[in-house]
Amino acid sequence: MASTIAASSVVIAPRAAVAFKPAGKTAAKASIVNNRVATKTNAFQVWNPIDNKFFETFSYLPPLSEEEIIKQVDYIVRNGYTPCLEFSAPETAYVMSTNTGRMSGGVTCNYFDNRYWSMWKLPMFGCTDGAQVVSEIKACTKAFPDAYIRLVAFDNVKQVQCSLLLVHRPTGAKDHQAPEKRSVA
């Protein structure tokens, strides 16, 4: 069964108009709000599952630039989370029934045993600048050029992982498609 992904806006037509009075100083002026119903769409895509794998947040986008990674790290730090880098060899980067550690075969459905990758150094407690993380990404890439590298954000109060984003794909990776080649339709 193919999955569908909405690619752009849906054509919508007006259905009914409802008047309401906004609160506050502008209450003297009534506004008209249109209730709309989707009547037609031709902007759906059929996801191609062959060599088109995704990871966590933003993996559907083209690779992030250093400036974009720095902005994400700044957001992570601003929210009080701790950045950390993890890496994995391509053959164990994706969760599959063939590479789980404790169970094998059909029993592994929704059992993600290899979701933990190797950590690059320790979590970056006290990190205040995205450039610090980018320099560690470069060091990890130099040490493991054929590995996937992801940035993880940890909340040390709730003791949970808050965000994951892929920051490096191996150069020879053929397991994903450019955005314009991801649909079969």
PDB file of C-alpha atoms in Angstrom:
ATOM      1  CA  MET A   1       0.000   0.000   0.000  1.00  0.00           C
ATOM      2  CA  ALA A   2       1.452   3.367  -0.978  1.00  0.00           C
ATOM      3  CA  SER A   3       1.522   6.317   1.385  1.00  0.00           C
ATOM      4  CA  THR A   4       0.418   9.747   0.233  1.00  0.00           C
ATOM      5  CA  ILE A   5       1.965  13.043   1.205  1.00  0.00           C
ATOM      6  CA  ALA A   6       0.402  16.450   0.572  1.00  0.00           C
ATOM      7  CA  ALA A   7       2.868  18.490  -1.445  1.00  0.00           C
ATOM      8  CA  SER A   8       1.246  21.874  -1.805  1.00  0.00           C
ATOM      9  CA  SER A   9      -1.887  23.828  -1.082  1.00  0.00           C
ATOM     10  CA  VAL A  10      -5.400  22.482  -1.505  1.00  0.00           C
ATOM     11  CA  VAL A  11      -7.966  24.351  -3.596  1.00  0.00           C
ATOM     12  CA  ILE A  12     -10.749  25.463  -1.289  1.00  0.00           C
ATOM     13  CA  ALA A  13     -14.084  27.092  -2.018  1.00  0.00           C
ATOM     14  CA  PRO A  14     -16.219  29.285   0.257  1.00  0.00           C
ATOM     15  CA  ARG A  15     -19.094  27.503   1.978  1.00  0.00           C
ATOM     16  CA  ALA A  16     -20.734  29.960   4.349  1.00  0.00           C
ATOM     17  CA  ALA A  17     -19.995  33.287   5.957  1.00  0.00           C
ATOM     18  CA  VAL A  18     -20.279  33.844   9.700  1.00  0.00           C
ATOM     19  CA  ALA A  19     -20.170  37.248  11.346  1.00  0.00           C
ATOM     20  CA  PHE A  20     -18.548  37.680  14.746  1.00  0.00           C
ATOM     21  CA  LYS A  21     -17.536  40.598  16.913  1.00  0.00           C
ATOM     22  CA  PRO A  22     -13.897  40.622  18.014  1.00  0.00           C
ATOM     23  CA  ALA A  23     -13.215  41.353  21.672  1.00  0.00           C
ATOM     24  CA  GLY A  24     -11.470  44.475  22.919  1.00  0.00           C
ATOM     25  CA  LYS A  25     -11.351  47.982  21.444  1.00  0.00           C
ATOM     26  CA  THR A  26     -12.234  46.776  17.950  1.00  0.00           C
ATOM     27  CA  ALA A  27     -15.572  45.299  19.066  1.00  0.00           C
ATOM     28  CA  ALA A  28     -17.503  48.035  17.281  1.00  0.00           C
ATOM     29  CA  LYS A  29     -16.461  46.658  13.894  1.00  0.00           C
ATOM     30  CA  ALA A  30     -17.847  43.222  12.922  1.00  0.00           C
ATOM     31  CA  SER A  31     -15.690  40.874  10.867  1.00  0.00           C
ATOM     32  CA  ILE A  32     -16.721  38.251   8.346  1.00  0.00           C
ATOM     33  CA  VAL A  33     -15.130  34.815   8.525  1.00  0.00           C
ATOM     34  CA  ASN A  34     -15.533  32.321   5.677  1.00  0.00           C
ATOM     35  CA  ASN A  35     -15.889  28.662   6.526  1.00  0.00           C
ATOM     36  CA  ARG A  36     -14.197  26.781   3.710  1.00  0.00           C
ATOM     37  CA  VAL A  37     -14.393  23.229   2.505  1.00  0.00           C
ATOM     38  CA  ALA A  38     -11.802  21.451   0.411  1.00  0.00           C
ATOM     39  CA  THR A  39     -13.440  20.670  -2.926  1.00  0.00           C
ATOM     40  CA  LYS A  40     -10.531  19.603  -5.128  1.00  0.00           C
ATOM     41  CA  THR A  41      -6.931  18.602  -4.776  1.00  0.00           C
ATOM     42  CA  ASN A  42      -4.340  17.563  -7.284  1.00  0.00           C
ATOM     43  CA  ALA A  43      -1.263  18.114  -5.169  1.00  0.00           C
ATOM     44  CA  PHE A  44      -0.791  14.705  -3.543  1.00  0.00           C
ATOM     45  CA  GLN A  45       2.330  12.642  -4.058  1.00  0.00           C
ATOM     46  CA  VAL A  46       2.839   8.905  -3.788  1.00  0.00           C
ATOM     47  CA  TRP A  47       5.914   8.232  -1.662  1.00  0.00           C
ATOM     48  CA  ASN A  48       8.466   6.008  -3.365  1.00  0.00           C
ATOM     49  CA  PRO A  49       9.655   3.494  -0.704  1.00  0.00           C
ATOM     50  CA  ILE A  50      12.637   2.277  -2.774  1.00  0.00           C
ATOM     51  CA  ASP A  51      15.910   3.966  -1.755  1.00  0.00           C
ATOM     52  CA  ASN A  52      13.930   6.749  -0.107  1.00  0.00           C
ATOM     53  CA  LYS A  53      14.487   6.396   3.636  1.00  0.00           C
ATOM     54  CA  PHE A  54      14.105   9.142   6.181  1.00  0.00           C
ATOM     55  CA  PHE A  55      15.491   9.712   9.645  1.00  0.00           C
ATOM     56  CA  GLU A  56      14.286  12.127  12.283  1.00  0.00           C
ATOM     57  CA  THR A  57      13.338  15.798  12.117  1.00  0.00           C
ATOM     58  CA  PHE A  58      14.207  17.605   8.846  1.00  0.00           C
ATOM     59  CA  SER A  59      15.493  14.467   7.085  1.00  0.00           C
ATOM     60  CA  TYR A  60      12.937  15.091   4.341  1.00  0.00           C
ATOM     61  CA  LEU A  61      14.755  18.357   3.516  1.00  0.00           C
ATOM     62  CA  PRO A  62      18.000  18.741   1.598  1.00  0.00           C
ATOM     63  CA  PRO A  63      21.073  18.634   3.900  1.00  0.00           C
ATOM     64  CA  LEU A  64      21.252  21.504   6.390  1.00  0.00           C
ATOM     65  CA  SER A  65      23.995  24.089   5.991  1.00  0.00           C
ATOM     66  CA  GLU A  66      26.321  24.980   8.878  1.00  0.00           C
ATOM     67  CA  GLU A  67      24.321  28.168   9.501  1.00  0.00           C
ATOM     68  CA  GLU A  68      21.066  26.193   9.662  1.00  0.00           C
ATOM     69  CA  ILE A  69      22.599  23.685  12.076  1.00  0.00           C
ATOM     70  CA  ILE A  70      23.858  26.559  14.249  1.00  0.00           C
ATOM     71  CA  LYS A  71      20.321  27.999  14.349  1.00  0.00           C
ATOM     72  CA  GLN A  72      18.939  24.628  15.452  1.00  0.00           C
ATOM     73  CA  VAL A  73      21.600  24.313  18.174  1.00  0.00           C
ATOM     74  CA  ASP A  74      20.875  27.862  19.343  1.00  0.00           C
ATOM     75  CA  TYR A  75      17.200  26.884  19.642  1.00  0.00           C
ATOM     76  CA  ILE A  76      18.152  23.742  21.592  1.00  0.00           C
ATOM     77  CA  VAL A  77      20.380  25.684  23.998  1.00  0.00           C
ATOM     78  CA  ARG A  78      17.877  28.554  24.361  1.00  0.00           C
ATOM     79  CA  ASN A  79      15.275  26.037  25.548  1.00  0.00           C
ATOM     80  CA  GLY A  80      17.624  24.609  28.171  1.00  0.00           C
ATOM     81  CA  TYR A  81      18.306  21.321  26.378  1.00  0.00           C
ATOM     82  CA  THR A  82      21.718  19.672  26.104  1.00  0.00           C
ATOM     83  CA  PRO A  83      23.073  18.926  22.615  1.00  0.00           C
ATOM     84  CA  CYS A  84      24.771  15.613  21.936  1.00  0.00           C
ATOM     85  CA  LEU A  85      26.118  13.909  18.815  1.00  0.00           C
ATOM     86  CA  GLU A  86      25.587  10.266  17.912  1.00  0.00           C
ATOM     87  CA  PHE A  87      26.846   8.269  14.945  1.00  0.00           C
ATOM     88  CA  SER A  88      26.110   4.925  13.326  1.00  0.00           C
ATOM     89  CA  ALA A  89      27.384   2.775  10.485  1.00  0.00           C
ATOM     90  CA  PRO A  90      25.019   2.693   7.482  1.00  0.00           C
ATOM     91  CA  GLU A  91      24.113  -0.985   7.986  1.00  0.00           C
ATOM     92  CA  THR A  92      22.794  -0.326  11.511  1.00  0.00           C
ATOM     93  CA  ALA A  93      21.484   3.218  11.101  1.00  0.00           C
ATOM     94  CA  TYR A  94      17.950   2.174  10.160  1.00  0.00           C
ATOM     95  CA  VAL A  95      15.723   0.042  12.353  1.00  0.00           C
ATOM     96  CA  MET A  96      15.064  -3.269  10.602  1.00  0.00           C
ATOM     97  CA  SER A  97      14.183  -6.749  11.769  1.00  0.00           C
ATOM     98  CA  THR A  98      17.571  -7.986  10.542  1.00  0.00           C
ATOM     99  CA  ASN A  99      19.719  -5.746  12.741  1.00  0.00           C
ATOM    100  CA  THR A 100      18.014  -5.800  16.137  1.00  0.00           C
ATOM    101  CA  GLY A 101      20.062  -7.144  19.008  1.00  0.00           C
ATOM    102  CA  ARG A 102      17.713  -9.126  21.196  1.00  0.00           C
ATOM    103  CA  MET A 103      15.064 -10.539  18.894  1.00  0.00           C
ATOM    104  CA  SER A 104      14.908 -11.539  15.258  1.00  0.00           C
ATOM    105  CA  GLY A 105      12.257 -12.221  12.660  1.00  0.00           C
ATOM    106  CA  GLY A 106       8.663 -11.007  12.699  1.00  0.00           C
ATOM    107  CA  VAL A 107       8.675 -10.546  16.482  1.00  0.00           C
ATOM    108  CA  THR A 108      10.480  -7.205  16.097  1.00  0.00           C
ATOM    109  CA  CYS A 109       7.544  -5.261  14.688  1.00  0.00           C
ATOM    110  CA  ASN A 110       7.617  -1.901  16.539  1.00  0.00           C
ATOM    111  CA  TYR A 111      10.481  -3.088  18.710  1.00  0.00           C
ATOM    112  CA  PHE A 112      13.326  -0.676  18.073  1.00  0.00           C
ATOM    113  CA  ASP A 113      16.383  -2.199  19.691  1.00  0.00           C
ATOM    114  CA  ASN A 114      19.005  -0.318  17.690  1.00  0.00           C
ATOM    115  CA  ARG A 115      17.563   3.145  18.218  1.00  0.00           C
ATOM    116  CA  TYR A 116      20.611   4.027  20.318  1.00  0.00           C
ATOM    117  CA  TRP A 117      23.639   4.970  18.248  1.00  0.00           C
ATOM    118  CA  SER A 118      27.173   5.348  19.539  1.00  0.00           C
ATOM    119  CA  MET A 119      27.718   8.652  21.301  1.00  0.00           C
ATOM    120  CA  TRP A 120      30.413  11.060  20.116  1.00  0.00           C
ATOM    121  CA  LYS A 121      32.162  12.046  23.338  1.00  0.00           C
ATOM    122  CA  LEU A 122      29.854  13.073  26.195  1.00  0.00           C
ATOM    123  CA  PRO A 123      26.731  15.246  25.944  1.00  0.00           C
ATOM    124  CA  MET A 124      27.756  18.892  25.568  1.00  0.00           C
ATOM    125  CA  PHE A 125      26.692  20.161  28.992  1.00  0.00           C
ATOM    126  CA  GLY A 126      27.271  23.888  29.221  1.00  0.00           C
ATOM    127  CA  CYS A 127      27.268  24.399  25.451  1.00  0.00           C
ATOM    128  CA  THR A 128      26.263  27.983  24.686  1.00  0.00           C
ATOM    129  CA  ASP A 129      27.120  28.331  21.008  1.00  0.00           C
ATOM    130  CA  GLY A 130      26.117  26.430  17.879  1.00  0.00           C
ATOM    131  CA  ALA A 131      29.632  26.822  16.476  1.00  0.00           C
ATOM    132  CA  GLN A 132      30.910  24.512  19.246  1.00  0.00           C
ATOM    133  CA  VAL A 133      28.603  21.755  18.017  1.00  0.00           C
ATOM    134  CA  VAL A 134      29.508  22.340  14.362  1.00  0.00           C
ATOM    135  CA  SER A 135      33.206  21.901  15.205  1.00  0.00           C
ATOM    136  CA  GLU A 136      32.352  18.575  16.916  1.00  0.00           C
ATOM    137  CA  ILE A 137      30.300  17.507  13.879  1.00  0.00           C
ATOM    138  CA  LYS A 138      33.356  18.185  11.712  1.00  0.00           C
ATOM    139  CA  ALA A 139      35.577  16.170  14.067  1.00  0.00           C
ATOM    140  CA  CYS A 140      33.122  13.258  14.114  1.00  0.00           C
ATOM    141  CA  THR A 141      32.813  13.373  10.315  1.00  0.00           C
ATOM    142  CA  LYS A 142      36.613  13.332   9.995  1.00  0.00           C
ATOM    143  CA  ALA A 143      36.872  10.321  12.321  1.00  0.00           C
ATOM    144  CA  PHE A 144      33.885   8.459  10.805  1.00  0.00           C
ATOM    145  CA  PRO A 145      33.346   9.745   7.235  1.00  0.00           C
ATOM    146  CA  ASP A 146      31.166   6.764   6.261  1.00  0.00           C
ATOM    147  CA  ALA A 147      28.805   7.069   9.243  1.00  0.00           C
ATOM    148  CA  TYR A 148      25.495   8.814   9.729  1.00  0.00           C
ATOM    149  CA  ILE A 149      25.687  11.558  12.352  1.00  0.00           C
ATOM    150  CA  ARG A 150      22.737  13.020  14.192  1.00  0.00           C
ATOM    151  CA  LEU A 151      22.268  15.821  16.679  1.00  0.00           C
ATOM    152  CA  VAL A 152      20.221  14.920  19.735  1.00  0.00           C
ATOM    153  CA  ALA A 153      18.704  17.341  22.251  1.00  0.00           C
ATOM    154  CA  PHE A 154      18.219  16.069  25.818  1.00  0.00           C
ATOM    155  CA  ASP A 155      16.047  17.614  28.503  1.00  0.00           C
ATOM    156  CA  ASN A 156      18.016  16.999  31.712  1.00  0.00           C
ATOM    157  CA  VAL A 157      15.016  17.836  33.913  1.00  0.00           C
ATOM    158  CA  LYS A 158      12.497  15.447  32.344  1.00  0.00           C
ATOM    159  CA  GLN A 159      15.262  12.976  31.406  1.00  0.00           C
ATOM    160  CA  VAL A 160      14.005  12.609  27.835  1.00  0.00           C
ATOM    161  CA  GLN A 161      15.234  13.086  24.318  1.00  0.00           C
ATOM    162  CA  CYS A 162      13.490  16.158  22.853  1.00  0.00           C
ATOM    163  CA  SER A 163      14.740  16.343  19.312  1.00  0.00           C
ATOM    164  CA  LEU A 164      16.809  14.442  16.775  1.00  0.00           C
ATOM    165  CA  LEU A 165      18.087  15.673  13.448  1.00  0.00           C
ATOM    166  CA  LEU A 166      20.431  14.196  10.920  1.00  0.00           C
ATOM    167  CA  VAL A 167      23.459  16.439  10.380  1.00  0.00           C
ATOM    168  CA  HIS A 168      25.611  14.188   8.148  1.00  0.00           C
ATOM    169  CA  ARG A 169      24.926  11.478   5.582  1.00  0.00           C
ATOM    170  CA  PRO A 170      27.822   9.436   4.195  1.00  0.00           C
ATOM    171  CA  THR A 171      28.884  10.670   0.763  1.00  0.00           C
ATOM    172  CA  GLY A 172      28.138   7.354  -0.890  1.00  0.00           C
ATOM    173  CA  ALA A 173      24.689   6.955   0.704  1.00  0.00           C
ATOM    174  CA  LYS A 174      22.162   5.778  -1.861  1.00  0.00           C
ATOM    175  CA  ASP A 175      19.274   5.211   0.527  1.00  0.00           C
ATOM    176  CA  HIS A 176      17.503   8.507  -0.059  1.00  0.00           C
ATOM    177  CA  GLN A 177      16.228  10.563  -2.983  1.00  0.00           C
ATOM    178  CA  ALA A 178      16.388  14.253  -3.793  1.00  0.00           C
ATOM    179  CA  PRO A 179      13.062  15.978  -2.976  1.00  0.00           C
ATOM    180  CA  GLU A 180      12.083  16.195  -6.652  1.00  0.00           C
ATOM    181  CA  LYS A 181      12.515  12.392  -7.081  1.00  0.00           C
ATOM    182  CA  ARG A 182      10.601  11.209  -4.000  1.00  0.00           C
ATOM    183  CA  SER A 183       7.238  10.719  -5.661  1.00  0.00           C
ATOM    184  CA  VAL A 184       6.216   8.131  -8.237  1.00  0.00           C
ATOM    185  CA  ALA A 185       3.348  10.286  -9.522  1.00  0.00           C
TER     186      ALA A 185
END
